[in-house]
Amino acid sequence: MNRVFLFFAAFVLLTISAFRTSLPADSSTVKPTDERKHIKWLTIQEAYALTQKKPRKFVIDVYTDWCGWCKVMDRKTFSEPAIVDYVNENFYPVRFNAEQTADITLGKQTFKYISSGSNGVHELAAALMRNQMSYPTTVFMDEKFNLIQPIAGYLEARTFHQIITYFGKNYHQKEPFDQFKAGTYTREFQASLAGK
């Protein structure tokens, strides 16, 4: 009986060891299974400093911690590979919490948090959104930190891609958005979000 038990135990150990995967000696070299690209978000101060050296347009995601549609936009829109690539290549992407309390100095101007009951708002958020407080709001600014346009509300991936390409390559200076969507976008960018 002992021989049967020893044989069975040895068989189980051999079977388990055959299915074990070995890790490299340095487990820090193991790559995660999710190697999806992400937007390289900056603070507003980081983006402002970068544009002083290398001018580039800004796309600013103005959000709050309690905003449900902000979280949906993070998951569904900002994770789309064509959007990630286009934003990282053509903009300084900024995430800005409209209710953050820290002062922000850009150039010679300082923006502060304004308390209002249980929630307040940051002066910079109000300025970026032209005092139309709605979350999420996506704000586009030019290379000199001049406001191009804030766009309030949740934007699904296809619409967001149309908008970032419209502002990213200055089509907003050449044609109305509806004409761009029907013509230029269809010809030049449609394949980027095929099937979306």
Coordinates of N, CA and C in Angstrom, one line a residue:
M1 N 0.8 -1.2 0.0 CA 0.0 0.0 0.0 C 0.9 1.3 0.0
N2 N 2.0 1.2 0.8 CA 2.9 2.4 0.8 C 3.5 2.6 -0.6
R3 N 3.8 1.6 -1.3 CA 4.3 1.8 -2.7 C 3.3 2.5 -3.6
V4 N 2.1 2.1 -3.5 CA 1.0 2.8 -4.3 C 0.9 4.2 -3.9
F5 N 0.9 4.5 -2.6 CA 0.8 5.9 -2.2 C 2.0 6.7 -2.7
L6 N 3.3 6.2 -2.5 CA 4.5 6.9 -3.0 C 4.4 7.1 -4.5
F7 N 4.0 6.1 -5.2 CA 3.9 6.2 -6.7 C 2.9 7.3 -7.0
F8 N 1.8 7.3 -6.4 CA 0.7 8.3 -6.7 C 1.2 9.7 -6.3
A9 N 1.9 9.9 -5.2 CA 2.5 11.2 -4.7 C 3.5 11.7 -5.7
A10 N 4.4 10.8 -6.2 CA 5.4 11.2 -7.1 C 4.8 11.6 -8.5
F11 N 3.7 10.8 -8.9 CA 3.0 11.2 -10.1 C 2.4 12.6 -10.0
V12 N 1.8 12.9 -8.9 CA 1.1 14.2 -8.7 C 2.2 15.3 -8.8
L13 N 3.3 15.1 -8.1 CA 4.4 16.1 -8.0 C 5.0 16.3 -9.4
L14 N 5.2 15.3 -10.2 CA 5.7 15.4 -11.5 C 4.7 16.1 -12.4
T15 N 3.4 15.8 -12.3 CA 2.4 16.5 -13.1 C 2.3 18.0 -12.8
I16 N 2.4 18.3 -11.5 CA 2.3 19.7 -11.1 C 3.5 20.5 -11.6
S17 N 4.7 19.9 -11.5 CA 5.9 20.6 -12.0 C 6.0 20.7 -13.5
A18 N 5.3 19.8 -14.2 CA 5.3 19.9 -15.7 C 4.5 21.1 -16.1
F19 N 3.5 21.5 -15.3 CA 2.6 22.7 -15.7 C 3.1 24.0 -15.1
R20 N 4.1 24.0 -14.3 CA 4.6 25.2 -13.7 C 5.3 26.1 -14.8
T21 N 5.0 27.4 -14.7 CA 5.8 28.2 -15.6 C 6.9 28.8 -14.9
S22 N 8.0 29.0 -15.5 CA 9.2 29.6 -14.8 C 9.3 31.1 -15.2
L23 N 9.6 31.9 -14.1 CA 9.8 33.3 -14.3 C 11.3 33.6 -14.4
P24 N 11.6 34.6 -15.1 CA 13.0 35.0 -15.1 C 13.5 35.3 -13.7
A25 N 14.8 35.2 -13.5 CA 15.4 35.5 -12.2 C 15.0 36.9 -11.7
D26 N 15.0 37.8 -12.6 CA 14.6 39.2 -12.3 C 13.2 39.4 -12.8
S27 N 12.2 39.3 -11.9 CA 10.8 39.3 -12.3 C 10.4 40.7 -12.7
S28 N 11.3 41.7 -12.6 CA 10.9 43.1 -13.1 C 10.9 43.1 -14.6
T29 N 11.5 42.1 -15.2 CA 11.6 42.1 -16.7 C 10.3 41.5 -17.3
V30 N 9.4 41.0 -16.4 CA 8.2 40.4 -16.9 C 7.3 41.6 -17.4
K31 N 6.8 41.5 -18.6 CA 5.9 42.5 -19.1 C 4.5 42.2 -18.8
P32 N 3.7 43.2 -18.5 CA 2.3 43.0 -18.2 C 1.5 42.5 -19.4
T33 N 0.5 41.8 -19.2 CA -0.3 41.3 -20.4 C -1.0 42.4 -21.1
D34 N -1.4 43.5 -20.4 CA -2.1 44.6 -21.0 C -1.1 45.7 -21.4
E35 N -0.7 45.7 -22.6 CA 0.3 46.6 -23.1 C -0.4 47.7 -24.0
R36 N -1.7 48.0 -23.7 CA -2.4 49.0 -24.4 C -1.8 50.4 -24.2
K37 N -1.8 51.2 -25.2 CA -1.3 52.6 -25.1 C -2.3 53.4 -24.3
H38 N -1.8 54.4 -23.7 CA -2.6 55.4 -22.9 C -2.2 56.8 -23.3
I39 N -3.2 57.7 -23.1 CA -2.9 59.1 -23.3 C -1.9 59.5 -22.2
K40 N -0.9 60.3 -22.6 CA 0.1 60.7 -21.6 C -0.3 62.0 -21.0
W41 N -1.2 61.9 -20.1 CA -1.8 63.1 -19.4 C -0.7 63.9 -18.7
L42 N -0.8 65.2 -18.8 CA 0.1 66.2 -18.1 C -0.7 67.0 -17.2
T43 N -0.1 67.7 -16.2 CA -0.7 68.8 -15.5 C -0.7 70.0 -16.4
I44 N -1.6 70.9 -16.0 CA -1.7 72.2 -16.8 C -0.3 72.9 -16.8
Q45 N 0.4 72.9 -15.6 CA 1.6 73.6 -15.5 C 2.7 72.9 -16.3
E46 N 2.7 71.6 -16.4 CA 3.7 70.8 -17.2 C 3.5 71.2 -18.7
A47 N 2.2 71.2 -19.1 CA 1.9 71.4 -20.5 C 2.3 72.9 -20.9
Y48 N 2.0 73.8 -20.0 CA 2.3 75.2 -20.2 C 3.8 75.4 -20.4
A49 N 4.6 74.8 -19.5 CA 6.0 74.9 -19.6 C 6.6 74.3 -20.9
L50 N 6.0 73.1 -21.3 CA 6.5 72.5 -22.5 C 6.2 73.3 -23.8
T51 N 5.0 74.0 -23.8 CA 4.7 74.8 -25.0 C 5.5 76.0 -25.1
Q52 N 6.2 76.4 -24.0 CA 7.1 77.6 -24.1 C 8.3 77.2 -24.9
K53 N 8.7 75.9 -24.8 CA 9.9 75.4 -25.5 C 9.6 74.9 -26.9
K54 N 8.5 74.1 -26.9 CA 8.0 73.5 -28.2 C 6.5 73.7 -28.3
P55 N 6.1 74.7 -29.1 CA 4.7 75.0 -29.2 C 3.9 73.8 -29.8
R56 N 2.7 73.6 -29.1 CA 1.8 72.6 -29.6 C 0.4 72.9 -29.0
K57 N -0.6 72.5 -29.6 CA -2.0 72.8 -29.1 C -2.2 71.9 -27.9
F58 N -3.3 72.3 -27.1 CA -3.7 71.7 -25.9 C -5.1 71.0 -26.1
V59 N -5.3 69.9 -25.5 CA -6.6 69.3 -25.3 C -6.7 69.1 -23.8
I60 N -7.7 69.7 -23.2 CA -7.8 69.7 -21.8 C -9.1 69.0 -21.4
D61 N -9.0 67.9 -20.6 CA -10.2 67.2 -20.1 C -10.5 67.8 -18.7
V62 N -11.6 68.6 -18.7 CA -12.0 69.2 -17.4 C -13.0 68.3 -16.8
Y63 N -12.8 67.8 -15.6 CA -13.6 66.8 -15.0 C -13.8 67.1 -13.5
T64 N -14.6 66.3 -12.8 CA -14.7 66.2 -11.4 C -14.6 64.8 -10.9
D65 N -14.3 64.6 -9.7 CA -14.2 63.2 -9.1 C -15.6 62.5 -9.1
W66 N -16.7 63.3 -9.0 CA -18.0 62.7 -8.8 C -18.7 62.6 -10.2
C67 N -18.1 63.0 -11.3 CA -18.8 63.0 -12.6 C -18.8 61.6 -13.2
G68 N -19.9 61.0 -13.3 CA -20.1 59.6 -13.9 C -19.7 59.6 -15.4
W69 N -20.2 60.6 -16.2 CA -19.9 60.6 -17.6 C -18.4 60.9 -17.9
C70 N -17.7 61.5 -16.9 CA -16.2 61.7 -17.0 C -15.6 60.3 -17.0
K71 N -16.0 59.5 -16.1 CA -15.4 58.1 -16.0 C -15.8 57.3 -17.3
V72 N -17.0 57.5 -17.8 CA -17.3 56.7 -19.0 C -16.4 57.2 -20.2
M73 N -16.2 58.5 -20.3 CA -15.3 59.0 -21.3 C -13.9 58.5 -21.2
D74 N -13.4 58.4 -19.9 CA -12.1 57.8 -19.7 C -12.0 56.4 -20.2
R75 N -13.0 55.6 -19.9 CA -13.1 54.1 -20.3 C -13.3 53.9 -21.8
K76 N -14.2 54.7 -22.4 CA -14.6 54.4 -23.8 C -14.0 55.2 -24.8
T77 N -13.7 56.5 -24.5 CA -13.2 57.4 -25.5 C -11.7 57.5 -25.5
F78 N -11.2 57.8 -24.3 CA -9.8 58.1 -24.1 C -8.9 56.8 -24.2
S79 N -9.6 55.7 -24.3 CA -8.8 54.4 -24.4 C -8.7 53.9 -25.9
E80 N -9.5 54.5 -26.8 CA -9.5 54.1 -28.2 C -8.1 54.4 -28.8
P81 N -7.5 53.3 -29.4 CA -6.1 53.5 -29.9 C -5.9 54.6 -30.9
A82 N -6.8 54.8 -31.8 CA -6.6 55.9 -32.8 C -6.6 57.3 -32.1
I83 N -7.4 57.4 -31.0 CA -7.5 58.7 -30.2 C -6.2 58.8 -29.4
V84 N -5.8 57.8 -28.8 CA -4.5 57.8 -28.0 C -3.4 58.3 -28.9
D85 N -3.2 57.6 -30.0 CA -2.1 58.0 -30.9 C -2.2 59.4 -31.4
Y86 N -3.4 59.9 -31.8 CA -3.5 61.2 -32.4 C -3.3 62.3 -31.3
V87 N -3.9 62.1 -30.1 CA -3.7 63.0 -29.1 C -2.3 63.1 -28.6
N88 N -1.6 62.0 -28.4 CA -0.2 62.0 -28.0 C 0.7 62.7 -29.0
E89 N 0.4 62.5 -30.3 CA 1.3 63.1 -31.4 C 1.0 64.5 -31.7
N90 N -0.2 65.0 -31.4 CA -0.6 66.4 -31.9 C -0.9 67.4 -30.8
F91 N -1.1 67.0 -29.6 CA -1.5 67.9 -28.5 C -0.7 67.7 -27.3
Y92 N -0.7 68.6 -26.4 CA -0.3 68.4 -25.0 C -1.6 68.1 -24.3
P93 N -1.8 66.8 -23.9 CA -3.1 66.4 -23.2 C -3.0 66.7 -21.7
V94 N -4.0 67.4 -21.2 CA -4.1 67.8 -19.8 C -5.4 67.3 -19.2
R95 N -5.3 66.7 -18.0 CA -6.4 66.4 -17.2 C -6.5 67.4 -16.1
F96 N -7.6 68.0 -15.9 CA -7.8 69.1 -14.9 C -9.0 68.9 -14.1
N97 N -8.8 68.7 -12.8 CA -10.0 68.6 -11.9 C -10.5 70.0 -11.6
A98 N -11.7 70.3 -12.0 CA -12.3 71.6 -11.8 C -12.5 72.0 -10.3
E99 N -12.4 71.0 -9.4 CA -12.6 71.3 -8.0 C -11.3 71.1 -7.2
Q100 N -10.2 71.1 -7.9 CA -8.9 71.0 -7.1 C -8.7 72.3 -6.4
T101 N -8.1 72.3 -5.2 CA -8.0 73.5 -4.4 C -6.6 74.2 -4.5
A102 N -5.6 73.6 -5.1 CA -4.3 74.2 -5.1 C -4.3 75.4 -6.1
D103 N -3.5 76.4 -5.8 CA -3.3 77.5 -6.7 C -2.5 77.1 -7.9
I104 N -2.8 77.7 -9.0 CA -2.1 77.4 -10.2 C -1.6 78.7 -10.8
T105 N -0.3 78.7 -11.1 CA 0.3 79.9 -11.7 C 0.8 79.5 -13.1
L106 N 0.3 80.3 -14.0 CA 0.7 80.1 -15.5 C 1.2 81.4 -15.9
G107 N 2.5 81.5 -16.2 CA 3.1 82.8 -16.6 C 3.0 83.7 -15.4
K108 N 2.4 84.8 -15.5 CA 2.3 85.8 -14.5 C 1.0 85.8 -13.8
Q109 N 0.1 84.9 -14.2 CA -1.3 84.9 -13.6 C -1.4 83.7 -12.7
T110 N -2.0 83.9 -11.5 CA -2.3 82.8 -10.6 C -3.9 82.7 -10.5
F111 N -4.3 81.4 -10.6 CA -5.7 81.0 -10.5 C -5.9 80.3 -9.1
K112 N -7.0 80.6 -8.5 CA -7.3 80.0 -7.2 C -8.6 79.3 -7.2
Y113 N -8.8 78.5 -6.1 CA -10.0 77.8 -5.9 C -11.0 78.7 -5.2
I114 N -12.2 78.7 -5.6 CA -13.3 79.5 -5.0 C -14.3 78.6 -4.3
S115 N -14.4 78.7 -3.0 CA -15.2 77.8 -2.3 C -16.7 78.3 -2.4
S116 N -17.6 77.4 -2.5 CA -19.0 77.7 -2.6 C -19.8 76.6 -2.0
G117 N -20.1 76.7 -0.7 CA -20.8 75.6 0.0 C -20.0 74.3 0.0
S118 N -20.7 73.2 -0.3 CA -20.0 71.9 -0.2 C -19.0 71.7 -1.4
N119 N -19.3 72.3 -2.5 CA -18.4 72.2 -3.7 C -18.0 73.6 -4.1
G120 N -16.8 73.7 -4.6 CA -16.4 75.0 -5.2 C -15.9 74.7 -6.6
V121 N -15.2 75.7 -7.1 CA -14.7 75.6 -8.5 C -13.4 76.3 -8.6
H122 N -12.5 75.8 -9.4 CA -11.2 76.5 -9.6 C -11.4 77.6 -10.6
E123 N -10.8 78.8 -10.4 CA -10.9 79.9 -11.3 C -10.5 79.5 -12.7
L124 N -9.5 78.7 -12.8 CA -9.0 78.3 -14.1 C -10.0 77.4 -14.9
A125 N -10.7 76.6 -14.2 CA -11.8 75.8 -14.8 C -12.9 76.7 -15.3
A126 N -13.3 77.7 -14.5 CA -14.3 78.6 -15.0 C -13.8 79.4 -16.2
A127 N -12.6 79.8 -16.2 CA -12.1 80.5 -17.4 C -12.0 79.7 -18.6
L128 N -11.6 78.4 -18.5 CA -11.5 77.5 -19.6 C -12.8 77.2 -20.2
M129 N -13.9 77.1 -19.3 CA -15.2 76.7 -19.8 C -16.1 77.9 -20.0
R130 N -15.5 79.1 -20.0 CA -16.3 80.4 -20.1 C -17.5 80.4 -19.1
N131 N -17.2 80.0 -17.9 CA -18.2 80.0 -16.8 C -19.4 79.2 -17.1
Q132 N -19.4 78.3 -18.0 CA -20.5 77.3 -18.3 C -20.0 76.0 -17.7
M133 N -20.3 75.8 -16.4 CA -19.8 74.7 -15.6 C -20.6 73.4 -16.0
S134 N -20.0 72.5 -16.7 CA -20.6 71.3 -17.1 C -19.5 70.3 -17.3
Y135 N -19.7 69.0 -16.8 CA -18.7 68.0 -16.8 C -19.1 66.8 -17.4
P136 N -18.3 66.1 -18.3 CA -17.0 66.6 -18.7 C -17.1 67.8 -19.7
T137 N -16.0 68.5 -19.8 CA -15.9 69.5 -20.8 C -14.5 69.3 -21.4
T138 N -14.4 69.3 -22.7 CA -13.1 69.2 -23.4 C -12.8 70.5 -24.0
V139 N -11.6 71.1 -23.6 CA -11.2 72.4 -24.0 C -10.1 72.3 -25.0
F140 N -10.1 73.0 -26.1 CA -9.1 73.1 -27.0 C -8.4 74.5 -27.0
M141 N -7.1 74.5 -26.9 CA -6.4 75.8 -26.9 C -5.2 75.7 -28.0
D142 N -4.9 76.8 -28.5 CA -3.8 76.9 -29.5 C -2.4 76.8 -28.8
E143 N -1.4 76.9 -29.7 CA 0.0 76.8 -29.2 C 0.4 78.0 -28.3
K144 N -0.3 79.1 -28.4 CA 0.0 80.2 -27.6 C -0.9 80.3 -26.3
F145 N -1.6 79.3 -26.0 CA -2.5 79.2 -24.9 C -3.7 80.1 -25.0
N146 N -4.1 80.3 -26.2 CA -5.4 81.0 -26.5 C -6.5 80.0 -26.6
L147 N -7.7 80.3 -26.1 CA -8.8 79.4 -26.1 C -9.3 79.3 -27.6
I148 N -9.4 78.0 -28.0 CA -10.1 77.8 -29.3 C -11.6 77.6 -29.1
Q149 N -11.8 76.5 -28.3 CA -13.3 76.2 -28.0 C -13.4 75.2 -26.9
P150 N -14.3 75.4 -25.9 CA -14.7 74.3 -25.0 C -15.9 73.6 -25.6
I151 N -15.9 72.3 -25.4 CA -17.0 71.5 -25.8 C -17.5 70.7 -24.6
A152 N -18.7 71.0 -24.2 CA -19.3 70.4 -23.0 C -20.0 69.0 -23.3
G153 N -19.9 68.1 -22.4 CA -20.6 66.9 -22.4 C -19.7 65.7 -22.9
Y154 N -20.3 64.5 -22.7 CA -19.7 63.3 -23.1 C -19.5 63.2 -24.6
L155 N -18.4 62.8 -25.0 CA -18.1 62.6 -26.5 C -17.7 61.2 -26.8
E156 N -18.5 60.5 -27.6 CA -18.2 59.1 -27.9 C -17.0 59.2 -28.9
A157 N -16.3 58.0 -29.0 CA -15.0 57.9 -29.7 C -15.0 58.5 -31.1
R158 N -16.0 58.2 -32.0 CA -16.0 58.7 -33.3 C -16.1 60.2 -33.3
T159 N -17.0 60.8 -32.6 CA -17.2 62.2 -32.5 C -15.9 62.9 -32.0
F160 N -15.4 62.3 -30.9 CA -14.1 62.9 -30.4 C -13.0 62.9 -31.4
H161 N -12.9 61.8 -32.1 CA -11.8 61.7 -33.2 C -12.1 62.8 -34.3
Q162 N -13.3 63.0 -34.6 CA -13.6 64.0 -35.6 C -13.2 65.4 -35.1
I163 N -13.5 65.6 -33.8 CA -13.1 66.9 -33.2 C -11.6 67.2 -33.1
I164 N -10.9 66.1 -32.6 CA -9.5 66.3 -32.4 C -8.7 66.5 -33.7
T165 N -9.2 65.8 -34.8 CA -8.6 66.0 -36.1 C -8.9 67.4 -36.7
Y166 N -10.2 67.8 -36.4 CA -10.6 69.2 -36.9 C -9.7 70.3 -36.3
F167 N -9.5 70.2 -35.0 CA -8.7 71.3 -34.4 C -7.2 71.0 -34.5
G168 N -6.8 69.7 -34.5 CA -5.4 69.3 -34.6 C -4.7 69.8 -35.8
K169 N -5.3 69.8 -36.9 CA -4.7 70.2 -38.2 C -5.2 71.5 -38.7
N170 N -5.8 72.3 -37.8 CA -6.3 73.6 -38.2 C -7.4 73.7 -39.2
Y171 N -8.2 72.6 -39.4 CA -9.3 72.6 -40.3 C -10.4 73.6 -39.8
H172 N -10.4 73.9 -38.5 CA -11.4 74.9 -38.0 C -11.1 76.3 -38.6
Q173 N -10.0 76.5 -39.2 CA -9.7 77.8 -39.8 C -10.0 77.8 -41.3
K174 N -10.4 76.6 -41.8 CA -10.6 76.5 -43.2 C -12.1 76.2 -43.6
E175 N -12.8 75.5 -42.8 CA -14.1 75.0 -43.1 C -15.0 74.8 -41.9
P176 N -16.3 74.9 -42.1 CA -17.2 74.6 -40.9 C -17.1 73.1 -40.6
F177 N -17.4 72.8 -39.3 CA -17.3 71.4 -38.8 C -18.2 70.4 -39.6
D178 N -19.4 70.8 -39.9 CA -20.3 69.9 -40.6 C -19.7 69.5 -42.0
Q179 N -19.1 70.5 -42.7 CA -18.5 70.3 -44.0 C -17.3 69.4 -43.8
F180 N -16.5 69.6 -42.8 CA -15.3 68.8 -42.5 C -15.7 67.4 -42.3
K181 N -16.7 67.1 -41.4 CA -17.2 65.8 -41.1 C -17.6 65.0 -42.4
A182 N -18.4 65.7 -43.2 CA -18.9 65.0 -44.4 C -17.9 64.9 -45.5
G183 N -16.9 65.7 -45.6 CA -15.9 65.7 -46.7 C -14.5 65.3 -46.3
T184 N -13.8 66.3 -45.7 CA -12.4 66.1 -45.4 C -12.2 64.9 -44.5
Y185 N -13.0 64.8 -43.4 CA -12.8 63.7 -42.4 C -13.0 62.4 -43.1
T186 N -14.1 62.3 -43.8 CA -14.4 61.0 -44.5 C -13.2 60.6 -45.4
R187 N -12.7 61.5 -46.1 CA -11.6 61.2 -47.1 C -10.3 60.9 -46.3
E188 N -9.9 61.6 -45.3 CA -8.6 61.5 -44.7 C -8.5 60.7 -43.5
F189 N -9.6 60.6 -42.7 CA -9.4 60.0 -41.4 C -10.4 58.8 -41.1
Q190 N -11.3 58.6 -41.9 CA -12.4 57.6 -41.7 C -11.8 56.2 -41.3
A191 N -10.7 55.8 -41.9 CA -10.2 54.5 -41.6 C -9.6 54.4 -40.2
S192 N -9.3 55.5 -39.6 CA -8.7 55.5 -38.2 C -9.7 54.8 -37.2
L193 N -11.0 55.0 -37.4 CA -11.9 54.5 -36.4 C -12.9 53.5 -37.1
A194 N -12.4 52.8 -38.1 CA -13.3 51.9 -38.8 C -14.0 50.9 -37.9
G195 N -15.2 50.8 -38.0 CA -16.0 49.8 -37.2 C -16.5 50.4 -35.9
K196 N -16.1 51.7 -35.6 CA -16.5 52.3 -34.3 C -17.9 53.0 -34.4

